[in-house]
Coordinates of C-alpha atoms and ligand atoms in Angstrom, one line a residue:
M1 CA -28.7 19.1 30.1
T2 CA -28.0 18.6 26.4
A3 CA -25.3 20.3 24.4
T4 CA -24.3 19.9 20.8
V5 CA -21.1 20.5 19.0
T6 CA -21.2 22.5 15.8
D7 CA -18.9 21.8 12.9
T8 CA -15.8 24.0 12.5
S9 CA -15.7 25.8 9.1
K10 CA -13.5 24.6 6.4
E11 CA -11.7 28.0 6.3
A12 CA -10.9 27.9 10.0
I13 CA -9.5 24.3 9.7
R14 CA -7.4 25.3 6.7
R15 CA -6.0 28.3 8.6
I16 CA -5.0 26.1 11.5
F17 CA -3.4 23.5 9.3
D18 CA -1.4 26.1 7.3
A19 CA -0.2 27.7 10.5
Q20 CA 0.9 24.4 11.9
R21 CA 2.7 23.5 8.7
A22 CA 4.5 26.8 8.8
N23 CA 5.6 26.2 12.4
Q24 CA 6.4 22.5 12.0
Q25 CA 10.1 22.8 11.4
A26 CA 10.5 25.0 14.5
V27 CA 8.6 22.5 16.7
A28 CA 10.7 19.7 15.2
Q29 CA 13.9 21.4 16.4
T30 CA 12.8 21.6 20.0
T31 CA 15.0 19.9 22.6
A32 CA 14.0 17.2 25.1
R33 CA 14.0 19.9 27.7
E34 CA 11.6 22.1 25.8
R35 CA 9.2 19.2 25.0
I36 CA 9.3 18.1 28.7
A37 CA 8.4 21.7 29.6
K38 CA 5.3 21.4 27.3
L39 CA 4.3 18.2 28.9
R40 CA 4.6 19.6 32.4
R41 CA 2.4 22.6 31.3
L42 CA -0.2 20.2 30.0
H43 CA -0.1 18.2 33.3
K44 CA -0.4 21.3 35.4
I45 CA -3.4 22.7 33.4
L46 CA -5.1 19.3 33.3
M47 CA -4.9 19.0 37.1
R48 CA -6.3 22.6 37.4
Y49 CA -9.2 21.5 35.3
R50 CA -9.8 18.2 37.2
Q51 CA -13.2 19.3 38.6
E52 CA -14.4 20.7 35.3
I53 CA -13.4 17.4 33.6
R54 CA -15.3 15.4 36.2
D55 CA -18.4 17.6 35.8
A56 CA -18.3 17.4 32.0
L57 CA -18.1 13.7 32.0
Y58 CA -20.9 13.5 34.5
Q59 CA -23.0 15.6 32.2
D60 CA -22.0 13.6 29.1
F61 CA -22.9 10.2 30.4
R62 CA -23.0 10.3 34.2
K63 CA -19.5 8.9 34.5
P64 CA -18.7 8.7 38.3
P65 CA -16.0 11.2 39.3
T66 CA -13.8 8.5 40.8
E67 CA -13.9 6.6 37.5
V68 CA -13.0 9.9 35.7
D69 CA -10.0 10.3 38.0
L70 CA -8.8 6.8 37.4
T71 CA -9.7 6.0 33.8
E72 CA -9.3 9.5 32.2
I73 CA -7.1 11.8 34.1
Y74 CA -4.7 9.3 35.7
I75 CA -4.1 7.6 32.4
I76 CA -2.9 10.9 30.9
T77 CA -0.9 12.1 33.9
S78 CA 0.9 8.7 34.2
E79 CA 1.6 8.7 30.5
I80 CA 3.1 12.2 30.9
K81 CA 5.3 11.2 33.9
H82 CA 6.5 8.1 32.1
T83 CA 7.3 10.1 28.9
I84 CA 9.1 12.8 30.9
R85 CA 11.3 10.1 32.6
N86 CA 12.3 8.6 29.3
L87 CA 12.2 11.2 26.7
R88 CA 15.9 12.2 26.7
R89 CA 16.8 8.6 26.1
W90 CA 14.2 8.1 23.4
M91 CA 15.3 11.2 21.5
K92 CA 19.0 10.2 21.4
P93 CA 20.4 8.4 18.4
H94 CA 19.8 4.7 18.8
H95 CA 23.1 3.0 17.8
V96 CA 22.8 -0.4 16.1
A97 CA 25.4 -3.1 15.4
T98 CA 27.6 -3.2 12.2
P99 CA 27.6 -6.4 10.2
L100 CA 31.1 -7.6 9.2
P101 CA 30.8 -6.7 5.4
L102 CA 30.2 -3.1 6.5
L103 CA 33.3 -2.9 8.6
G104 CA 34.5 0.7 8.9
S105 CA 31.1 2.2 9.3
R106 CA 28.7 3.2 12.1
S107 CA 24.9 3.1 12.0
Y108 CA 22.2 4.6 14.1
I109 CA 18.5 5.4 14.1
Q110 CA 17.4 9.0 14.6
Y111 CA 13.7 9.4 15.6
Q112 CA 12.3 12.5 13.9
P113 CA 8.8 13.9 14.1
R114 CA 6.3 13.0 11.4
G115 CA 5.3 16.7 11.1
V116 CA 1.7 17.8 11.4
V117 CA -0.5 15.0 12.8
L118 CA -4.2 14.5 13.2
I119 CA -5.7 12.8 16.3
I120 CA -9.3 11.7 16.0
A121 CA -10.9 10.4 19.2
P122 CA -14.0 8.5 20.2
W123 CA -16.5 9.4 22.9
N124 CA -16.1 6.5 25.3
F125 CA -13.0 7.8 27.1
P126 CA -13.1 11.2 25.5
V127 CA -10.4 13.0 27.5
N128 CA -8.0 10.0 27.9
L129 CA -8.2 9.1 24.2
T130 CA -7.7 12.6 23.0
F131 CA -4.8 13.6 25.3
T132 CA -2.9 10.4 25.8
P133 CA -1.9 10.2 22.1
L134 CA -1.2 14.0 22.3
V135 CA 1.4 13.3 24.9
S136 CA 3.3 11.0 22.4
A137 CA 2.8 13.4 19.6
I138 CA 4.3 16.3 21.6
A139 CA 7.1 14.1 22.8
A140 CA 8.0 13.2 19.3
G141 CA 8.1 16.9 18.2
N142 CA 5.0 17.2 16.2
C143 CA 2.3 19.8 15.7
A144 CA -1.1 18.3 16.3
V145 CA -4.8 18.9 15.5
L146 CA -7.2 17.1 17.8
K147 CA -10.8 16.2 16.8
P148 CA -12.7 14.8 19.8
S149 CA -16.1 13.1 19.4
E150 CA -19.3 15.1 18.9
N151 CA -21.1 12.6 21.2
T152 CA -19.5 14.0 24.4
P153 CA -19.8 17.8 23.9
H154 CA -19.2 18.8 27.5
S155 CA -15.9 17.0 27.6
S156 CA -14.9 18.5 24.2
A157 CA -15.7 22.0 25.5
V158 CA -13.4 21.6 28.5
M159 CA -10.7 20.1 26.4
R160 CA -10.8 23.0 24.0
R161 CA -10.2 25.4 26.9
I162 CA -7.3 23.3 28.2
V163 CA -5.7 23.2 24.8
K164 CA -6.2 26.9 24.3
E165 CA -4.6 27.6 27.6
A166 CA -1.7 25.2 27.2
F167 CA -0.6 25.7 23.5
P168 CA -0.5 28.2 20.7
E169 CA -2.8 27.2 17.9
N170 CA 0.1 26.8 15.5
E171 CA 1.4 24.0 17.7
V172 CA -1.7 22.2 19.1
A173 CA -5.3 23.0 18.2
L174 CA -8.6 21.3 19.1
V175 CA -11.3 21.4 16.4
E176 CA -14.9 20.5 17.4
G177 CA -17.4 18.9 15.1
A178 CA -18.9 15.7 13.8
V179 CA -18.5 13.8 10.5
E180 CA -18.3 16.9 8.3
T181 CA -15.4 18.4 10.3
S182 CA -13.7 15.0 10.4
T183 CA -14.1 14.7 6.6
T184 CA -12.7 18.2 6.1
L185 CA -9.7 17.3 8.2
L186 CA -9.2 14.0 6.5
N187 CA -8.9 15.8 3.1
L188 CA -5.8 17.7 4.3
P189 CA -2.3 16.3 3.8
F190 CA -1.5 15.4 7.4
N191 CA 1.8 13.5 7.9
H192 CA 0.2 11.0 10.3
I193 CA -3.3 10.2 11.4
F194 CA -3.9 8.6 14.8
F195 CA -7.5 7.4 14.8
T196 CA -9.3 5.8 17.7
G197 CA -12.8 4.5 16.9
S198 CA -14.8 1.8 15.2
P199 CA -13.4 -0.5 12.5
A200 CA -16.0 0.9 10.0
V201 CA -14.7 4.5 10.4
G202 CA -11.1 3.2 10.6
K203 CA -11.5 2.0 6.9
I204 CA -12.7 5.5 5.9
V205 CA -9.7 7.0 7.7
M206 CA -7.3 4.7 6.0
Q207 CA -8.7 5.4 2.6
A208 CA -8.4 9.2 3.2
A209 CA -4.8 8.7 4.4
A210 CA -4.0 6.8 1.2
K211 CA -4.6 9.9 -0.9
H212 CA -1.6 11.6 0.7
L213 CA 0.2 8.5 1.7
A214 CA -0.1 9.6 5.3
S215 CA 0.9 6.9 7.8
V216 CA -1.8 5.8 10.2
T217 CA -2.3 4.4 13.7
L218 CA -5.7 2.8 13.9
E219 CA -6.9 2.0 17.4
L220 CA -10.1 0.1 16.7
G221 CA -12.5 -2.2 18.6
G222 CA -14.2 -5.5 18.2
K223 CA -15.3 -8.5 20.3
S224 CA -12.9 -9.2 23.1
P225 CA -13.4 -12.7 24.5
T226 CA -12.9 -13.8 28.1
I227 CA -12.1 -17.4 28.7
V228 CA -12.5 -19.0 32.2
D229 CA -11.2 -22.6 32.4
E230 CA -11.9 -25.3 35.0
T231 CA -8.8 -24.4 37.0
A232 CA -9.5 -20.7 37.5
D233 CA -10.1 -19.0 40.8
I234 CA -13.8 -18.5 40.3
D235 CA -14.3 -15.8 42.9
K236 CA -11.5 -13.6 41.7
A237 CA -12.4 -14.2 38.0
A238 CA -16.0 -13.2 38.8
A239 CA -15.0 -10.0 40.6
R240 CA -12.6 -9.0 37.9
I241 CA -14.9 -9.8 35.0
A242 CA -17.8 -7.9 36.7
W243 CA -15.5 -4.9 37.2
G244 CA -13.9 -5.0 33.7
K245 CA -17.2 -5.3 32.0
H246 CA -19.0 -2.5 33.8
V247 CA -16.4 0.2 34.1
N248 CA -17.8 3.0 31.9
M249 CA -20.9 0.8 31.7
G250 CA -19.3 -1.6 29.3
Q251 CA -18.5 1.2 26.8
T252 CA -14.8 0.3 26.8
C253 CA -12.9 -0.9 23.7
I254 CA -11.2 -3.6 25.8
A255 CA -14.2 -4.6 27.9
P256 CA -14.8 -8.3 28.1
D257 CA -17.4 -8.6 25.2
Y258 CA -18.4 -12.2 25.7
L259 CA -17.6 -15.0 28.2
L260 CA -16.6 -18.5 27.5
V261 CA -16.6 -20.6 30.6
H262 CA -15.9 -24.3 31.3
E263 CA -19.3 -26.0 31.7
S264 CA -18.3 -27.4 35.1
R265 CA -17.8 -23.8 36.5
K266 CA -20.5 -22.0 34.6
E267 CA -23.1 -21.9 37.3
A268 CA -20.7 -21.0 40.1
L269 CA -19.1 -18.2 38.0
L270 CA -22.4 -16.6 37.1
K271 CA -23.7 -16.7 40.6
K272 CA -20.4 -15.0 41.8
I273 CA -20.6 -12.4 39.0
E274 CA -24.1 -11.5 40.2
Q275 CA -22.9 -11.2 43.8
H276 CA -20.0 -8.9 42.8
L277 CA -22.3 -6.8 40.7
K278 CA -24.7 -6.3 43.6
A279 CA -21.7 -5.5 45.9
S280 CA -20.6 -2.8 43.5
Y281 CA -23.9 -1.3 42.3
S282 CA -26.4 -2.5 44.9
E283 CA -29.6 -4.4 44.3
D284 CA -30.8 -1.6 42.1
P285 CA -28.0 -0.3 39.9
Q286 CA -30.3 2.4 38.5
Q287 CA -30.0 4.2 41.9
S288 CA -26.3 3.6 42.2
P289 CA -24.2 6.8 41.8
D290 CA -21.4 4.7 40.5
Y291 CA -23.2 3.3 37.5
P292 CA -22.9 5.5 34.3
R293 CA -25.4 5.8 31.4
I294 CA -25.3 4.9 27.8
V295 CA -23.9 7.9 26.0
N296 CA -26.9 8.7 23.8
R297 CA -30.3 7.4 22.6
K298 CA -28.8 5.9 19.4
H299 CA -26.4 3.7 21.3
F300 CA -29.0 2.9 23.9
E301 CA -31.3 1.6 21.2
R302 CA -28.5 -0.3 19.6
V303 CA -27.6 -2.2 22.8
R304 CA -31.3 -2.8 23.7
A305 CA -32.1 -4.1 20.2
S306 CA -29.1 -6.5 20.3
L307 CA -30.3 -7.8 23.6
Q308 CA -33.9 -8.2 22.4
D309 CA -32.6 -9.9 19.2
A310 CA -30.8 -12.5 21.3
L311 CA -33.8 -13.0 23.6
D312 CA -36.1 -13.4 20.6
G313 CA -33.7 -16.1 19.4
G314 CA -34.1 -18.1 22.6
A315 CA -31.5 -16.6 24.8
R316 CA -32.2 -16.2 28.6
A317 CA -31.3 -13.2 30.7
I318 CA -30.3 -14.7 34.0
A319 CA -29.5 -11.4 35.6
G320 CA -30.5 -7.8 34.7
G321 CA -32.3 -7.2 31.4
Q322 CA -34.1 -4.1 32.6
A323 CA -33.8 -1.0 30.4
E324 CA -35.2 2.6 30.7
A325 CA -35.0 4.7 27.6
A326 CA -35.5 8.1 29.1
G327 CA -32.5 7.7 31.4
R328 CA -30.5 5.6 28.9
Y329 CA -30.2 3.0 31.5
I330 CA -29.6 -0.7 31.0
A331 CA -29.0 -3.0 34.0
P332 CA -25.9 -5.2 34.1
T333 CA -27.2 -8.2 32.2
L334 CA -25.9 -11.7 31.9
V335 CA -27.3 -13.8 29.0
T336 CA -27.0 -17.5 28.4
D337 CA -28.2 -19.8 25.6
V338 CA -27.2 -17.2 23.0
D339 CA -27.3 -18.1 19.3
K340 CA -23.8 -17.8 17.8
D341 CA -25.3 -15.9 14.8
S342 CA -27.2 -13.4 16.9
R343 CA -26.2 -9.7 16.9
L344 CA -24.9 -10.2 20.5
M345 CA -22.4 -12.7 19.3
T346 CA -21.5 -11.1 15.9
E347 CA -21.3 -7.3 16.7
E348 CA -19.3 -5.4 19.3
I349 CA -21.7 -5.0 22.3
F350 CA -20.2 -1.8 23.8
G351 CA -22.7 -1.9 26.7
P352 CA -23.5 -3.8 30.0
V353 CA -24.6 -7.0 28.4
L354 CA -22.5 -10.1 28.8
P355 CA -23.4 -13.2 26.7
V356 CA -22.1 -16.4 28.3
I357 CA -21.3 -19.6 26.5
G358 CA -20.2 -22.9 28.1
F359 CA -17.5 -25.2 26.7
R360 CA -16.4 -28.7 27.5
N361 CA -12.8 -28.6 26.3
L362 CA -10.6 -25.6 25.7
Q363 CA -10.3 -26.2 22.0
E364 CA -14.0 -25.3 21.6
A365 CA -13.3 -21.9 23.2
V366 CA -10.3 -21.4 21.0
D367 CA -12.3 -22.3 17.9
I368 CA -15.0 -19.7 18.8
V369 CA -12.4 -17.0 19.3
N370 CA -10.8 -18.0 15.9
S371 CA -14.1 -17.9 14.1
K372 CA -14.2 -14.1 14.6
E373 CA -12.0 -11.2 13.7
K374 CA -8.8 -10.8 15.7
P375 CA -9.9 -9.1 18.9
L376 CA -8.3 -6.0 20.6
A377 CA -8.1 -7.9 23.9
L378 CA -8.3 -11.5 25.0
Y379 CA -8.8 -12.4 28.7
L380 CA -8.0 -15.7 30.2
F381 CA -8.6 -17.0 33.7
S382 CA -6.6 -20.1 34.4
K383 CA -4.1 -21.6 36.8
N384 CA -3.0 -24.2 34.3
R385 CA 0.2 -23.4 32.4
N386 CA -0.6 -25.7 29.5
N387 CA -4.0 -24.1 29.0
I388 CA -2.5 -20.6 29.1
R389 CA 0.1 -21.7 26.5
Q390 CA -2.6 -23.3 24.3
V391 CA -4.7 -20.2 24.3
L392 CA -1.8 -17.9 23.7
N393 CA -0.3 -20.0 20.9
H394 CA -3.5 -20.8 19.1
T395 CA -5.3 -17.5 19.1
R396 CA -4.5 -13.9 18.0
A397 CA -5.3 -10.7 19.8
G398 CA -3.9 -7.2 20.1
T399 CA -3.4 -7.5 23.8
T400 CA -3.9 -10.2 26.5
C401 CA -4.4 -10.1 30.2
I402 CA -4.2 -13.3 32.2
N403 CA -6.2 -13.6 35.5
N404 CA -7.4 -10.0 35.4
T405 CA -9.1 -7.6 33.0
L406 CA -8.3 -4.2 31.5
L407 CA -4.9 -3.7 33.3
Q408 CA -2.8 -4.5 30.3
F409 CA -3.8 -1.0 29.2
N410 CA -2.0 0.5 32.2
N411 CA 1.5 -0.8 31.7
H412 CA 3.4 1.8 29.7
H413 CA 6.0 -0.8 28.9
L414 CA 3.5 -2.8 26.8
P415 CA 2.5 -1.8 23.3
F416 CA -1.3 -1.1 23.2
G417 CA -3.2 -1.7 20.0
G418 CA -5.0 -4.3 17.9
D419 CA -4.3 -6.5 14.9
N420 CA -6.0 -6.0 11.5
N421 CA -9.8 -5.5 12.3
S422 CA -8.9 -4.4 15.9
G423 CA -6.2 -2.0 14.8
I424 CA -3.0 -1.2 13.0
G425 CA 0.0 0.2 14.9
K426 CA 0.7 0.6 18.6
S427 CA 0.6 3.3 21.2
H428 CA 1.6 4.1 24.8
G429 CA 5.1 4.9 26.2
W430 CA 7.9 4.2 23.8
F431 CA 5.4 2.7 21.3
G432 CA 3.5 5.9 21.1
F433 CA 6.6 8.0 20.6
E434 CA 7.6 5.6 17.8
A435 CA 4.2 5.8 16.2
F436 CA 4.5 9.6 15.9
S437 CA 8.1 9.5 14.7
N438 CA 9.9 8.4 11.5
A439 CA 12.8 6.0 12.4
R440 CA 15.4 7.6 10.1
S441 CA 18.3 5.3 9.4
V442 CA 21.7 6.9 9.3
Y443 CA 24.8 5.0 8.0
K444 CA 28.1 6.8 8.4
Q445 CA 31.3 5.8 6.6
V446 CA 34.1 6.2 9.2
W447 CA 37.1 4.4 7.8
P448 CA 38.6 6.0 4.6
F449 CA 37.9 2.8 2.6
S450 CA 34.7 0.7 2.4
T451 CA 34.4 -2.9 1.5
A452 CA 32.0 -1.9 -1.3
D453 CA 34.9 0.1 -2.9
L454 CA 36.5 -3.3 -3.7
L455 CA 33.4 -4.6 -5.5
K456 CA 32.7 -2.0 -8.2
P457 CA 32.7 -2.9 -11.9
P458 CA 34.5 -4.0 -13.9
Y459 CA 33.7 -7.4 -12.4
T460 CA 37.1 -9.2 -12.8
A461 CA 37.7 -12.8 -12.0
W462 CA 39.1 -12.0 -8.5
K463 CA 36.1 -9.8 -7.7
Q464 CA 33.8 -12.7 -8.6
K465 CA 35.9 -14.8 -6.2
L466 CA 35.3 -12.2 -3.5
A467 CA 31.6 -12.3 -4.3
D468 CA 31.7 -16.2 -4.0
W469 CA 33.5 -15.9 -0.7
T470 CA 31.0 -13.3 0.6
L471 CA 28.1 -15.5 -0.3
R472 CA 29.7 -18.5 1.3
W473 CA 31.0 -17.0 4.5
L474 CA 29.3 -13.7 5.3
Ligands
NAD501 P1 -16.6 6.1 15.7 O1 -15.7 5.4 14.8 O2 -18.1 6.2 15.4 O3 -16.1 7.6 15.9 C1 -14.8 8.0 16.2 C2 -14.4 9.3 15.6 O4 -14.6 9.3 14.2 C3 -15.3 10.5 16.2 O5 -14.5 11.6 16.4 C4 -16.2 10.8 15.0 O6 -16.6 12.1 14.9 C5 -15.4 10.4 13.8 N1 -16.2 9.9 12.7 C6 -17.4 9.2 12.8 N2 -17.8 8.9 11.5 C7 -16.9 9.4 10.7 C8 -16.9 9.4 9.2 N3 -17.8 8.8 8.5 N4 -15.8 10.0 8.7 C9 -14.9 10.6 9.4 N5 -14.9 10.6 10.8 C10 -15.9 10.0 11.4 O7 -16.4 5.5 17.1 P2 -17.1 5.8 18.5 O8 -18.5 5.4 18.5 O9 -16.8 7.2 18.9 O10 -16.3 4.9 19.5 C11 -16.6 3.5 19.7 C12 -15.6 2.6 18.9 O11 -14.3 3.0 19.2 C13 -15.7 1.2 19.3 O12 -15.7 0.3 18.2 C14 -14.6 1.0 20.2 O13 -14.1 -0.4 20.4 C15 -13.5 1.8 19.6 N6 -12.5 2.2 20.5 C16 -11.2 1.7 20.4 C17 -10.3 2.1 21.3 C18 -8.8 1.6 21.2 O14 -8.0 2.1 21.9 N7 -8.5 0.7 20.3 C19 -10.6 2.9 22.3 C20 -11.9 3.4 22.4 C21 -12.8 3.0 21.5

């Protein structure tokens, strides 16, 4: 069944924005208790819509219901629970130390909402990536406009109903539409824009934000490498790479994009990955109820063309390779002998194709990683502490997971986000709350006199002496 999303009119968007602006001060004044009540309401309604969300994602790209539970709904509910547990503490003034020259004062940071925020989401985890940032935005006391992706219209329709039921429009509103709607929204003077999507659109978002000097969080993508050294547990590495690559059919921002494996373990690893793929998706993944589909024809053609381009350049598909356009199906595919300049090795794959490159010493793998933009995630399978240290110290990445894949996303105590091309700013837990807040510094003079009182003009000789002493000792 196909469904499309129509763009929301400019007038409707302006009306929502103005209503939220008028309400923003009231929302900013809400207490922790009131914000927690909102989060509980969202949690309750979300759970009531659990089956509708599962059905919508099945219609959008045949996402298996269990995967919807674990990678969409659970991510939001666990974020809500973590936020509820911590919000009172986060909202309190954060006292900081007083340096000696400022004796007689007290200082603290007060986290205040940014105001009216815009959350633009991609299609690959449509519910998770629309509502998880919303949890942080609500916790921080903002009004929010949500713009989910036009590529997952069934999910957007369910989310619109959830938002309508959970919040008045002057507090949280969901606007459906594609580029036109997004552009209309980006022309408005939002206080903060939280964008999840491709680096190319991230640049458009940042340019639009510059017009109003809106702050931004950009959660982008890129090519996330996976390194397997000669000391790794090959069976576990294979199982976890096969899983991390094929959750959501590889349409995951932090999916292992390409695999760098020590030559001595390459054959064994690939054999094991194939075995684990068969164990998960059977001999014929096309028949497996647990294997999703590429979201639309355009993305199907993109992944297929990248694969073909690599094969034409001399690469070999050692597993998979089958594709069927009508069903937007591509088999889990392992490719070796890939040219480093091919599209598979230069563009984000975002599909179930894994190029594999062998290395003889770890520095070669580090050099390949460093020849590309900083990735969102880097995975490393190793039992050798020096190797782990070498990779961590000599590469850059937004996030890293050692001896597993994807799970760094699930620890609320870790900041989630990229670096430059893979993103700007962080989210999840405290870091999400911080992203949607302004850290306001408050300095309070407590004693009747301040050291600065002694140092006002006219700058007499003894004041100069005091300045000399300050430079020397403080
Ligand atoms: P996308 O950038 O094409 O679209 C994201 C959103 O931007 C959508 O809501 C879309 O309507 C809007 N948009 C598209 N073109 C626009 C334009 N010209 N002007 C204004 N708005 C526009 O991304 P996508 O295809 O939906 O998602 C895939 C990308 O997102 C991948 O690069 C992936 O790595 C990245 N991603 C990153 C994260 C993360 O957390 N860092 C998570 C998921 C996906």
